[in-house]
Amino acid sequence: MDAAALWQRYLDWLYYNEELGFYVDISRMQFDESFIESMKPKFDRAFRDMEALEKGAIANPDEHRMVGHYWLRDPQIAPNWQIQQEIVETLDRIEAFARDVLSGKIHPPSSDRFTDILSVGIGGSALGPQFVAEALAPVNPPLNIHFIDNTDPAGIDRTLSEIGDRLDRTLVFIISKSGGTPETRNGMVEVQTVFQKRGLDFSKQAVAITGTDSKLDKKAKSEGWITTFPMPDWVGGRTSEMSAVGLPAAALQGIDIRAMLDGAKQMDAATRVSDMKNNPAALLALAWYAAGNGKGEKDMVVLPYKDSLLLFSRYLQQLVMESLGKEKDLDGNTVYQGIAVYGNKGSTDQHAYVQQLREGVPNFFVTFIEVLDDGATRLTEVESGVTSGDYLSGLLQGTRKALFDNDRGSITVTMPAPDARSIGALIALYERAVGFYASLVNINAYHQPGVEAGKKAAAAVLELQRQVVAALQNESGSVSVSQLANKVGASDRVEEIYKILRHLAANERGVKLSGNPADPNSLQVSAA
């Protein structure tokens, strides 16, 4: 394609939203007019599906739930008065809570101010708040935030060590919709233990963000925690940043949560337009479908060219992969849908995997996230008439061209500045694109049976561990791994038992292994 034709294609497919200052460019993706015509009936259905979802239809049929994260930034469109009131009242409570904490009205027992936040959650209860903190928190926020987002003891210890002697001035958020998420519960127990060892009253520094009447909600209220905030069942974890999951921590870091909500609301309005070419989220979904033939045949590589957006690709991994990675479609057919997402940041990846992107296996498409405002307090010329920001822009454009010249497709999303309004809009853009794509391929984007299957399998392993430890404690001598498996009636789970024993022995948890580690069959097991 010659330069004039490329320029015309760019003009034909460039979307611009004047109110938000956002651009979406899919001109470097490979599709033609016949493909566009073939997609129109699918998009007609997708627009109808999204309209029904926002009006309160059961968009998550497996769990018989409405899907309402769009209502969080525009309560007036919620399907009934009760939901509208819940959203408005929760936001008012969050803002009042943040004011009271920042003014010292709410404070820890031993000090007149909180200095830190410790956020304990996993998945959507962590990724949204982490992304927003990295993207928007000022250099010296009113409260510094720390995260426990895994059940890794070493990671928990490291986070608590970073807080150090400020633990008595740390506000703790425990975030779990069900109140029974094992990783979050484990983090809470670990933190409570440290509080107890230091003679601190955990309840006087703790806030629960959870479903109404969940186990965690009841625990927080019975123990007299500072307060609780609700997680509605119509908001999924991966779309919960603009609920009580993300807003309290953001407000306490000095982030303008009203601007973030307003940016999302404006992007929601832009993505309700029932015209494929004039709807930025529809354009993204269209490009994703074209890239992977509607079957996820190509991965999505996300390259934000701004340090503050470092975590955006990680945030999108959950939003896209947990939403779209499904075995069955809505009709029960086996379809194996999904789009794999990975990425880091530009221009760091000019020196990492861009070499493969240009010359290796063409199993991907790239999404460049461009920020127009360099955001620097000073502009240093590193060469005559050239700043570091000019280099960043040039490297983005150069990489885009180098990829296209070798038949590698790309999308470019351009935002005016990395501020609260634009971050809210960016989140909303991708939430809607995921919803559209799910409709195009006829799947339920709002459940996660694979995640639940993993949790059930993990619970079964822990129950087996309890049985193995109990059986071993009743042994007077050594036994082989296979013999121990037979004793607990799990001869078909020898490998799992071996791995359980190996882990317990490595942590000196009452198990001793003797023999050749390279030959598990030779190992003898005894109680230590």
Coordinates of C-alpha atoms in Angstrom, one line a residue:
M1 CA 0.0 0.0 0.0
D2 CA 1.5 3.3 -1.0
A3 CA 1.8 6.4 1.3
A4 CA -1.3 8.1 -0.1
A5 CA -3.5 5.0 0.4
L6 CA -2.1 4.5 3.9
W7 CA -2.9 8.1 4.8
Q8 CA -6.4 7.8 3.4
R9 CA -7.0 4.6 5.3
Y10 CA -5.8 6.4 8.5
L11 CA -8.3 9.2 7.8
D12 CA -11.1 6.7 7.1
W13 CA -10.6 4.8 10.3
L14 CA -9.4 7.4 12.8
Y15 CA -11.9 7.9 15.7
Y16 CA -11.6 11.1 17.7
N17 CA -13.6 12.2 20.8
E18 CA -13.4 15.9 21.2
E19 CA -14.8 16.0 24.7
L20 CA -12.3 13.5 26.1
G21 CA -9.4 14.2 23.7
F22 CA -9.2 10.4 22.9
Y23 CA -8.2 8.9 19.6
V24 CA -8.5 5.3 18.5
D25 CA -6.7 4.2 15.3
I26 CA -7.3 0.7 13.9
S27 CA -6.1 1.6 10.4
R28 CA -3.0 -0.6 10.6
M29 CA -5.1 -3.8 11.3
Q30 CA -5.8 -6.0 8.3
F31 CA -9.4 -6.0 7.3
D32 CA -11.4 -4.9 4.2
E33 CA -14.8 -3.6 3.4
S34 CA -16.3 -7.1 2.8
F35 CA -15.3 -8.0 6.4
I36 CA -16.9 -4.9 7.7
E37 CA -20.2 -5.7 5.9
S38 CA -20.1 -9.3 7.3
M39 CA -19.7 -7.9 10.9
K40 CA -22.6 -5.5 10.8
P41 CA -25.3 -8.0 11.8
K42 CA -23.1 -9.2 14.7
F43 CA -22.6 -5.6 15.9
D44 CA -26.3 -4.9 15.6
R45 CA -26.8 -7.7 18.1
A46 CA -23.9 -6.5 20.3
F47 CA -25.5 -3.0 20.5
R48 CA -28.8 -4.5 21.5
D49 CA -27.2 -6.8 24.1
M50 CA -25.3 -3.9 25.7
E51 CA -28.4 -1.8 25.8
A52 CA -30.3 -4.6 27.5
L53 CA -27.5 -5.2 29.9
E54 CA -27.5 -1.5 31.0
K55 CA -31.3 -1.7 31.5
G56 CA -30.9 -4.5 34.0
A57 CA -31.2 -7.7 31.9
I58 CA -29.6 -10.9 33.4
A59 CA -26.4 -10.5 31.5
N60 CA -24.6 -13.2 33.6
P61 CA -27.0 -16.1 33.2
D62 CA -24.8 -18.7 34.9
E63 CA -25.0 -16.8 38.2
H64 CA -28.4 -15.2 37.3
R65 CA -27.0 -11.7 37.9
M66 CA -27.3 -8.3 36.4
V67 CA -24.1 -6.6 35.3
G68 CA -24.0 -3.0 36.5
H69 CA -20.5 -1.6 36.6
Y70 CA -21.7 1.1 34.1
W71 CA -24.2 2.3 36.7
L72 CA -21.4 3.2 39.2
R73 CA -20.4 6.3 37.2
D74 CA -24.0 7.2 36.2
P75 CA -26.5 6.1 38.8
Q76 CA -29.4 7.6 36.9
I77 CA -29.3 4.8 34.3
A78 CA -29.5 2.1 36.9
P79 CA -32.7 0.0 36.5
N80 CA -34.3 0.8 39.8
W81 CA -34.4 3.4 42.6
Q82 CA -32.8 1.1 45.2
I83 CA -29.7 0.6 43.1
Q84 CA -29.5 4.3 42.3
Q85 CA -29.6 5.2 46.0
E86 CA -27.1 2.5 47.0
I87 CA -24.6 3.9 44.5
V88 CA -25.1 7.5 45.5
E89 CA -25.1 6.8 49.2
T90 CA -21.9 4.6 49.0
L91 CA -20.1 7.3 47.1
D92 CA -21.1 9.9 49.6
R93 CA -19.9 7.7 52.4
I94 CA -16.6 7.0 50.7
E95 CA -16.0 10.7 50.3
A96 CA -17.0 11.5 53.9
F97 CA -14.8 8.7 55.1
A98 CA -11.8 10.0 53.2
R99 CA -12.3 13.5 54.5
D100 CA -12.5 12.2 58.1
V101 CA -9.4 10.1 57.7
L102 CA -7.4 12.9 56.0
S103 CA -8.5 15.5 58.6
G104 CA -7.7 13.2 61.5
K105 CA -11.3 12.8 62.7
I106 CA -10.8 9.1 62.1
H107 CA -7.4 8.1 63.4
P108 CA -5.6 5.2 64.9
P109 CA -5.6 4.7 68.7
S110 CA -1.9 5.7 69.1
S111 CA -1.7 8.7 66.8
D112 CA -3.7 11.6 65.4
R113 CA -3.2 10.6 61.8
F114 CA -3.0 7.5 59.6
T115 CA 0.1 7.6 57.4
D116 CA -0.3 4.4 55.3
I117 CA -2.9 2.1 53.7
L118 CA -2.5 -1.7 53.6
S119 CA -4.9 -3.1 51.0
V120 CA -5.5 -6.9 51.2
G121 CA -7.2 -8.5 48.2
I122 CA -6.6 -10.5 45.2
G123 CA -7.4 -10.4 41.5
G124 CA -9.8 -7.6 40.7
S125 CA -9.7 -6.5 44.3
A126 CA -6.0 -5.7 43.9
L127 CA -5.3 -5.1 40.2
G128 CA -7.6 -2.1 39.7
P129 CA -6.4 -0.3 42.9
Q130 CA -2.7 -1.1 42.0
F131 CA -3.1 0.2 38.5
V132 CA -4.8 3.4 39.6
A133 CA -2.2 4.0 42.4
E134 CA 0.7 3.6 40.0
A135 CA -1.0 5.8 37.3
L136 CA -2.4 8.6 39.5
A137 CA -1.0 8.8 43.0
P138 CA 1.2 11.9 43.6
V139 CA 4.8 11.5 44.5
N140 CA 4.0 12.3 48.2
P141 CA 0.4 11.2 48.7
P142 CA -1.5 11.9 51.9
L143 CA -1.4 8.2 52.6
N144 CA 1.1 5.7 51.1
I145 CA -0.4 2.5 49.9
H146 CA 0.9 -1.1 50.1
F147 CA -0.7 -4.3 48.8
I148 CA -0.9 -7.9 49.9
D149 CA -2.3 -9.5 46.8
N150 CA -1.1 -13.1 47.2
T151 CA -0.9 -15.9 49.8
D152 CA 2.9 -15.9 49.6
P153 CA 4.4 -15.7 53.2
A154 CA 7.6 -14.1 52.0
G155 CA 5.7 -11.5 50.0
I156 CA 3.5 -10.7 53.0
D157 CA 6.5 -10.4 55.3
R158 CA 8.2 -8.0 52.8
T159 CA 5.1 -5.8 52.6
L160 CA 4.8 -5.7 56.4
S161 CA 8.5 -4.9 56.7
E162 CA 8.1 -2.0 54.3
I163 CA 5.5 -0.6 56.6
G164 CA 7.7 -1.3 59.6
D165 CA 7.1 0.8 62.7
R166 CA 4.2 2.7 61.0
L167 CA 1.9 -0.3 61.4
D168 CA 0.2 1.5 64.3
R169 CA -0.7 4.2 61.9
T170 CA -1.8 2.0 59.0
L171 CA -5.3 1.7 57.8
V172 CA -6.1 -1.8 56.6
F173 CA -8.6 -2.6 53.9
I174 CA -9.8 -6.2 53.6
I175 CA -11.4 -6.6 50.2
S176 CA -13.5 -9.7 49.3
K177 CA -17.0 -9.8 47.9
S178 CA -17.8 -13.3 49.3
G179 CA -15.8 -12.7 52.4
G180 CA -14.4 -16.2 52.0
T181 CA -11.7 -15.8 49.3
P182 CA -8.8 -18.0 50.8
E183 CA -5.9 -15.8 49.7
T184 CA -7.5 -12.6 51.2
R185 CA -8.5 -14.4 54.4
N186 CA -4.9 -15.7 54.7
G187 CA -3.6 -12.2 54.3
M188 CA -6.0 -10.9 56.9
V189 CA -5.0 -13.6 59.4
E190 CA -1.3 -12.9 58.8
V191 CA -1.8 -9.2 59.4
Q192 CA -4.0 -9.8 62.4
T193 CA -1.2 -12.0 63.9
V194 CA 1.4 -9.2 63.5
F195 CA -1.0 -6.7 65.0
Q196 CA -1.5 -8.9 68.0
K197 CA 2.2 -9.5 68.4
R198 CA 2.8 -5.8 68.5
G199 CA 0.0 -5.2 71.0
L200 CA -2.2 -3.4 68.5
D201 CA -6.0 -3.6 68.2
F202 CA -6.6 -4.6 64.6
S203 CA -10.3 -3.8 64.7
K204 CA -9.5 -0.1 65.4
Q205 CA -7.6 0.2 62.1
A206 CA -9.6 -2.1 59.8
V207 CA -12.2 -1.6 57.1
A208 CA -14.1 -4.3 55.3
I209 CA -15.1 -4.0 51.6
T210 CA -17.4 -6.9 51.0
G211 CA -20.8 -8.1 50.1
T212 CA -23.6 -7.2 52.4
D213 CA -24.1 -9.9 55.1
S214 CA -21.1 -11.9 53.9
K215 CA -18.9 -13.7 56.4
L216 CA -16.5 -10.8 56.3
D217 CA -19.2 -8.2 56.7
K218 CA -20.6 -10.0 59.8
K219 CA -17.1 -10.4 61.2
A220 CA -16.3 -6.7 60.8
K221 CA -19.5 -5.6 62.4
S222 CA -19.3 -8.1 65.3
E223 CA -15.7 -7.1 66.1
G224 CA -16.3 -3.3 65.8
W225 CA -14.1 -2.5 62.7
I226 CA -14.0 1.2 61.7
T227 CA -16.6 0.7 59.0
T228 CA -17.6 -1.5 56.1
F229 CA -18.4 -0.6 52.4
P230 CA -20.6 -2.8 50.2
M231 CA -19.6 -4.7 47.1
P232 CA -22.8 -5.2 45.1
D233 CA -23.3 -8.7 43.5
W234 CA -23.9 -6.9 40.1
V235 CA -20.3 -5.7 40.0
G236 CA -17.6 -8.3 39.1
G237 CA -14.1 -8.0 40.6
R238 CA -12.4 -7.2 37.3
T239 CA -14.8 -4.3 36.7
S240 CA -14.9 -3.0 40.3
E241 CA -12.3 -0.2 40.4
M242 CA -15.0 2.4 40.4
S243 CA -16.9 0.8 43.2
A244 CA -15.9 0.7 46.9
V245 CA -13.1 -1.7 45.9
G246 CA -11.0 1.1 44.4
L247 CA -12.4 4.5 45.3
P248 CA -11.6 4.7 49.1
A249 CA -7.9 4.0 48.6
A250 CA -7.8 6.3 45.6
A251 CA -9.4 9.2 47.5
L252 CA -7.0 8.7 50.4
Q253 CA -4.0 9.0 48.1
G254 CA -5.3 12.4 46.9
I255 CA -6.7 11.1 43.5
D256 CA -9.7 12.9 42.2
I257 CA -12.2 10.1 42.1
R258 CA -15.0 12.4 40.8
A259 CA -12.9 13.2 37.8
M260 CA -12.2 9.5 37.2
L261 CA -15.9 8.7 37.4
D262 CA -16.7 11.5 35.1
G263 CA -14.1 10.4 32.5
A264 CA -15.7 6.9 32.6
K265 CA -19.2 8.3 32.3
Q266 CA -18.2 10.3 29.2
M267 CA -16.5 7.3 27.6
D268 CA -19.6 5.2 28.4
A269 CA -21.7 7.7 26.5
A270 CA -19.3 7.6 23.6
T271 CA -19.4 3.8 23.5
R272 CA -23.3 3.7 23.4
V273 CA -23.3 5.0 19.9
S274 CA -24.8 2.3 17.7
D275 CA -22.6 2.9 14.8
M276 CA -19.5 0.8 14.5
K277 CA -17.2 3.4 12.9
N278 CA -18.2 6.1 15.5
N279 CA -17.9 4.0 18.6
P280 CA -14.3 3.6 20.0
A281 CA -15.1 0.4 21.9
A282 CA -16.8 -1.2 18.9
L283 CA -13.7 -0.4 16.8
L284 CA -11.5 -2.2 19.3
A285 CA -13.7 -5.2 19.3
L286 CA -13.9 -5.2 15.6
A287 CA -10.1 -5.1 15.3
W288 CA -9.7 -7.9 17.9
Y289 CA -12.1 -10.0 15.9
A290 CA -10.3 -9.3 12.6
A291 CA -6.9 -10.1 14.1
G292 CA -7.9 -13.5 15.5
N293 CA -10.7 -14.5 13.1
G294 CA -13.1 -14.3 16.0
K295 CA -11.3 -17.2 17.7
G296 CA -8.5 -15.5 19.5
E297 CA -5.9 -16.8 17.1
K298 CA -3.6 -13.9 17.9
D299 CA -2.3 -12.5 21.2
M300 CA -2.8 -8.9 22.3
V301 CA 0.5 -7.2 23.1
V302 CA -0.1 -4.0 25.1
L303 CA 2.6 -1.3 25.0
P304 CA 1.8 1.8 27.0
Y305 CA 4.4 4.5 26.3
K306 CA 4.2 6.1 29.7
D307 CA 5.9 4.9 32.9
S308 CA 2.7 5.6 35.0
L309 CA 0.8 3.1 32.8
L310 CA 3.2 0.3 33.6
L311 CA 0.5 -1.9 35.2
F312 CA -2.1 -1.3 32.5
S313 CA -1.2 -4.5 30.6
R314 CA -1.4 -6.5 33.8
Y315 CA -4.8 -4.9 34.6
L316 CA -6.0 -5.8 31.0
Q317 CA -4.8 -9.4 31.4
Q318 CA -7.5 -10.1 33.9
L319 CA -10.2 -7.9 32.3
V320 CA -9.7 -9.5 28.9
M321 CA -8.6 -13.0 29.7
E322 CA -10.9 -13.8 32.6
S323 CA -13.9 -12.3 30.7
L324 CA -13.2 -13.8 27.3
G325 CA -11.4 -17.1 28.1
K326 CA -14.3 -19.5 28.0
E327 CA -14.8 -23.1 27.0
K328 CA -18.5 -22.9 26.3
D329 CA -20.6 -20.3 24.5
L330 CA -24.0 -19.2 25.6
D331 CA -25.6 -22.0 23.7
G332 CA -23.5 -24.7 25.5
N333 CA -21.3 -25.3 22.5
T334 CA -17.6 -26.0 23.1
V335 CA -15.8 -23.0 21.5
Y336 CA -12.5 -22.4 23.5
Q337 CA -12.6 -18.6 23.2
G338 CA -10.2 -16.1 24.5
I339 CA -7.5 -13.6 23.7
A340 CA -4.1 -13.9 25.5
V341 CA -2.8 -10.6 26.7
Y342 CA 0.8 -9.6 27.7
G343 CA 2.9 -6.5 27.7
N344 CA 5.1 -4.1 29.6
K345 CA 5.9 -0.5 28.5
G346 CA 7.5 1.4 25.7
S347 CA 10.2 2.2 25.0
T348 CA 11.6 -0.4 27.4
D349 CA 10.4 -3.1 25.1
Q350 CA 12.3 -1.7 22.2
H351 CA 15.1 -3.5 23.9
A352 CA 13.2 -6.6 25.0
Y353 CA 10.7 -8.4 22.8
V354 CA 10.1 -6.0 19.9
Q355 CA 12.8 -8.0 18.0
Q356 CA 10.5 -11.0 18.0
L357 CA 7.4 -8.9 17.3
R358 CA 8.9 -7.6 14.1
E359 CA 10.7 -10.7 12.9
G360 CA 9.4 -13.7 14.8
V361 CA 6.2 -15.7 14.8
P362 CA 3.3 -13.4 13.7
N363 CA 0.9 -14.7 16.3
F364 CA -0.1 -11.3 17.8
F365 CA -1.3 -7.8 17.3
V366 CA 0.0 -4.8 19.2
T367 CA -1.9 -2.1 21.1
F368 CA 0.1 1.1 21.5
I369 CA -1.1 3.4 24.3
E370 CA 0.0 6.9 23.5
V371 CA -0.1 9.9 25.9
L372 CA 0.2 13.3 24.2
D373 CA 1.2 15.4 27.3
D374 CA 4.7 14.4 28.4
G375 CA 3.7 15.5 31.9
A376 CA 7.1 16.7 32.9
T377 CA 7.7 19.7 35.2
R378 CA 10.7 20.6 33.1
L379 CA 11.6 20.1 29.5
T380 CA 15.3 19.3 28.9
E381 CA 16.6 19.3 25.4
V382 CA 18.7 16.1 25.1
E383 CA 19.6 17.2 21.6
S384 CA 19.1 20.5 19.8
G385 CA 15.3 21.0 19.7
V386 CA 14.6 17.4 20.9
T387 CA 13.4 16.3 24.4
S388 CA 13.2 12.9 26.0
G389 CA 9.5 13.0 25.4
D390 CA 10.1 13.6 21.7
Y391 CA 12.2 10.4 21.7
L392 CA 9.4 8.5 23.3
S393 CA 6.9 9.6 20.7
G394 CA 9.4 8.9 17.9
L395 CA 10.1 5.4 19.2
L396 CA 6.3 4.7 19.3
Q397 CA 5.8 5.9 15.8
G398 CA 8.9 4.1 14.6
T399 CA 7.9 0.8 16.1
R400 CA 4.4 1.1 14.7
K401 CA 5.9 1.6 11.2
A402 CA 8.5 -1.1 11.5
L403 CA 5.8 -3.6 12.5
F404 CA 3.5 -2.6 9.7
D405 CA 6.2 -2.8 7.2
N406 CA 6.6 -6.5 8.1
D407 CA 2.8 -7.2 8.0
R408 CA 2.3 -6.9 11.8
G409 CA -0.9 -5.3 12.7
S410 CA -1.4 -2.6 15.5
I411 CA -4.0 -0.5 17.2
T412 CA -3.1 2.9 18.7
V413 CA -5.1 4.4 21.5
T414 CA -4.1 8.0 22.2
M415 CA -5.1 9.9 25.4
P416 CA -4.4 13.6 26.2
A417 CA -2.8 13.2 29.6
P418 CA -2.3 10.5 32.3
D419 CA -4.8 12.2 34.6
A420 CA -7.8 10.9 36.6
R421 CA -10.3 11.8 33.9
S422 CA -8.4 10.0 31.2
I423 CA -7.6 7.0 33.3
G424 CA -11.3 6.6 34.0
A425 CA -12.1 6.9 30.3
L426 CA -9.4 4.3 29.5
I427 CA -10.8 1.8 31.9
A428 CA -14.3 2.4 30.6
L429 CA -13.2 2.0 27.0
Y430 CA -11.8 -1.4 27.5
E431 CA -14.7 -2.6 29.7
R432 CA -17.1 -1.9 26.9
A433 CA -14.8 -3.4 24.2
V434 CA -14.7 -6.6 26.2
G435 CA -18.5 -6.6 26.5
F436 CA -18.9 -6.0 22.7
Y437 CA -16.4 -8.8 21.8
A438 CA -18.1 -11.2 24.1
S439 CA -21.4 -10.6 22.3
L440 CA -19.7 -11.0 18.9
V441 CA -18.5 -14.5 19.9
N442 CA -21.6 -15.4 21.9
I443 CA -20.0 -16.0 25.4
N444 CA -20.7 -15.0 29.0
A445 CA -18.1 -12.4 29.8
Y446 CA -19.2 -12.0 33.4
H447 CA -18.5 -15.4 35.1
Q448 CA -15.3 -17.3 35.7
P449 CA -15.9 -21.0 36.1
G450 CA -12.3 -21.8 35.4
V451 CA -11.2 -19.7 38.4
E452 CA -13.7 -21.5 40.6
A453 CA -12.5 -24.9 39.4
G454 CA -9.0 -24.0 40.5
K455 CA -10.2 -22.9 43.9
K456 CA -12.1 -26.2 44.4
A457 CA -9.0 -28.2 43.3
A458 CA -6.8 -26.3 45.8
A459 CA -9.3 -26.9 48.6
A460 CA -9.1 -30.7 47.8
V461 CA -5.3 -30.6 48.0
L462 CA -5.4 -28.9 51.4
E463 CA -7.9 -31.5 52.7
L464 CA -5.6 -34.2 51.5
Q465 CA -2.8 -32.5 53.3
R466 CA -4.7 -32.7 56.6
Q467 CA -5.4 -36.4 56.1
V468 CA -1.7 -37.1 55.2
V469 CA -0.4 -35.2 58.3
A470 CA -2.8 -37.0 60.6
A471 CA -1.9 -40.4 59.2
L472 CA 1.8 -39.6 59.5
Q473 CA 1.5 -38.6 63.1
N474 CA 0.1 -42.0 63.9
E475 CA 3.1 -43.8 62.4
S476 CA 5.8 -44.9 64.7
G477 CA 8.4 -45.2 62.0
S478 CA 9.1 -44.4 58.4
V479 CA 6.9 -45.3 55.4
S480 CA 7.2 -44.7 51.7
V481 CA 5.1 -42.1 49.9
S482 CA 3.1 -44.9 48.2
Q483 CA 2.4 -46.6 51.6
L484 CA 1.3 -43.3 53.0
A485 CA -1.0 -42.7 50.1
N486 CA -2.6 -46.2 50.6
K487 CA -3.1 -45.4 54.3
V488 CA -5.2 -42.3 53.5
G489 CA -7.1 -44.1 50.7
A490 CA -5.6 -42.0 48.0
S491 CA -3.4 -44.3 46.0
D492 CA -4.4 -42.5 42.8
R493 CA -3.0 -39.2 44.2
V494 CA 0.6 -40.2 45.0
E495 CA 2.1 -37.3 43.1
E496 CA 0.0 -34.8 45.0
I497 CA 1.0 -36.4 48.3
Y498 CA 4.7 -36.4 47.4
K499 CA 4.5 -32.7 46.6
I500 CA 2.6 -32.0 49.8
L501 CA 5.3 -33.8 51.8
R502 CA 8.2 -32.1 50.0
H503 CA 6.7 -28.7 50.8
L504 CA 6.1 -29.5 54.5
A505 CA 9.6 -30.9 54.8
A506 CA 11.2 -27.9 53.2
N507 CA 9.5 -25.6 55.8
E508 CA 10.2 -27.9 58.8
R509 CA 6.5 -28.5 59.3
G510 CA 6.7 -31.9 61.1
V511 CA 7.8 -34.0 58.1
K512 CA 11.2 -35.5 57.4
L513 CA 12.2 -37.0 54.1
S514 CA 15.2 -39.4 53.7
G515 CA 16.5 -41.0 50.6
N516 CA 17.3 -39.8 47.1
P517 CA 15.2 -36.7 46.1
A518 CA 15.7 -37.5 42.4
D519 CA 13.9 -40.8 43.0
P520 CA 10.7 -40.1 44.9
N521 CA 9.9 -43.8 45.1
S522 CA 13.0 -44.3 47.2
L523 CA 12.0 -41.7 49.8
Q524 CA 11.1 -42.6 53.3
V525 CA 8.7 -40.3 55.2
S526 CA 8.6 -39.9 59.0
A527 CA 7.2 -37.4 61.5
A528 CA 9.9 -34.9 62.5

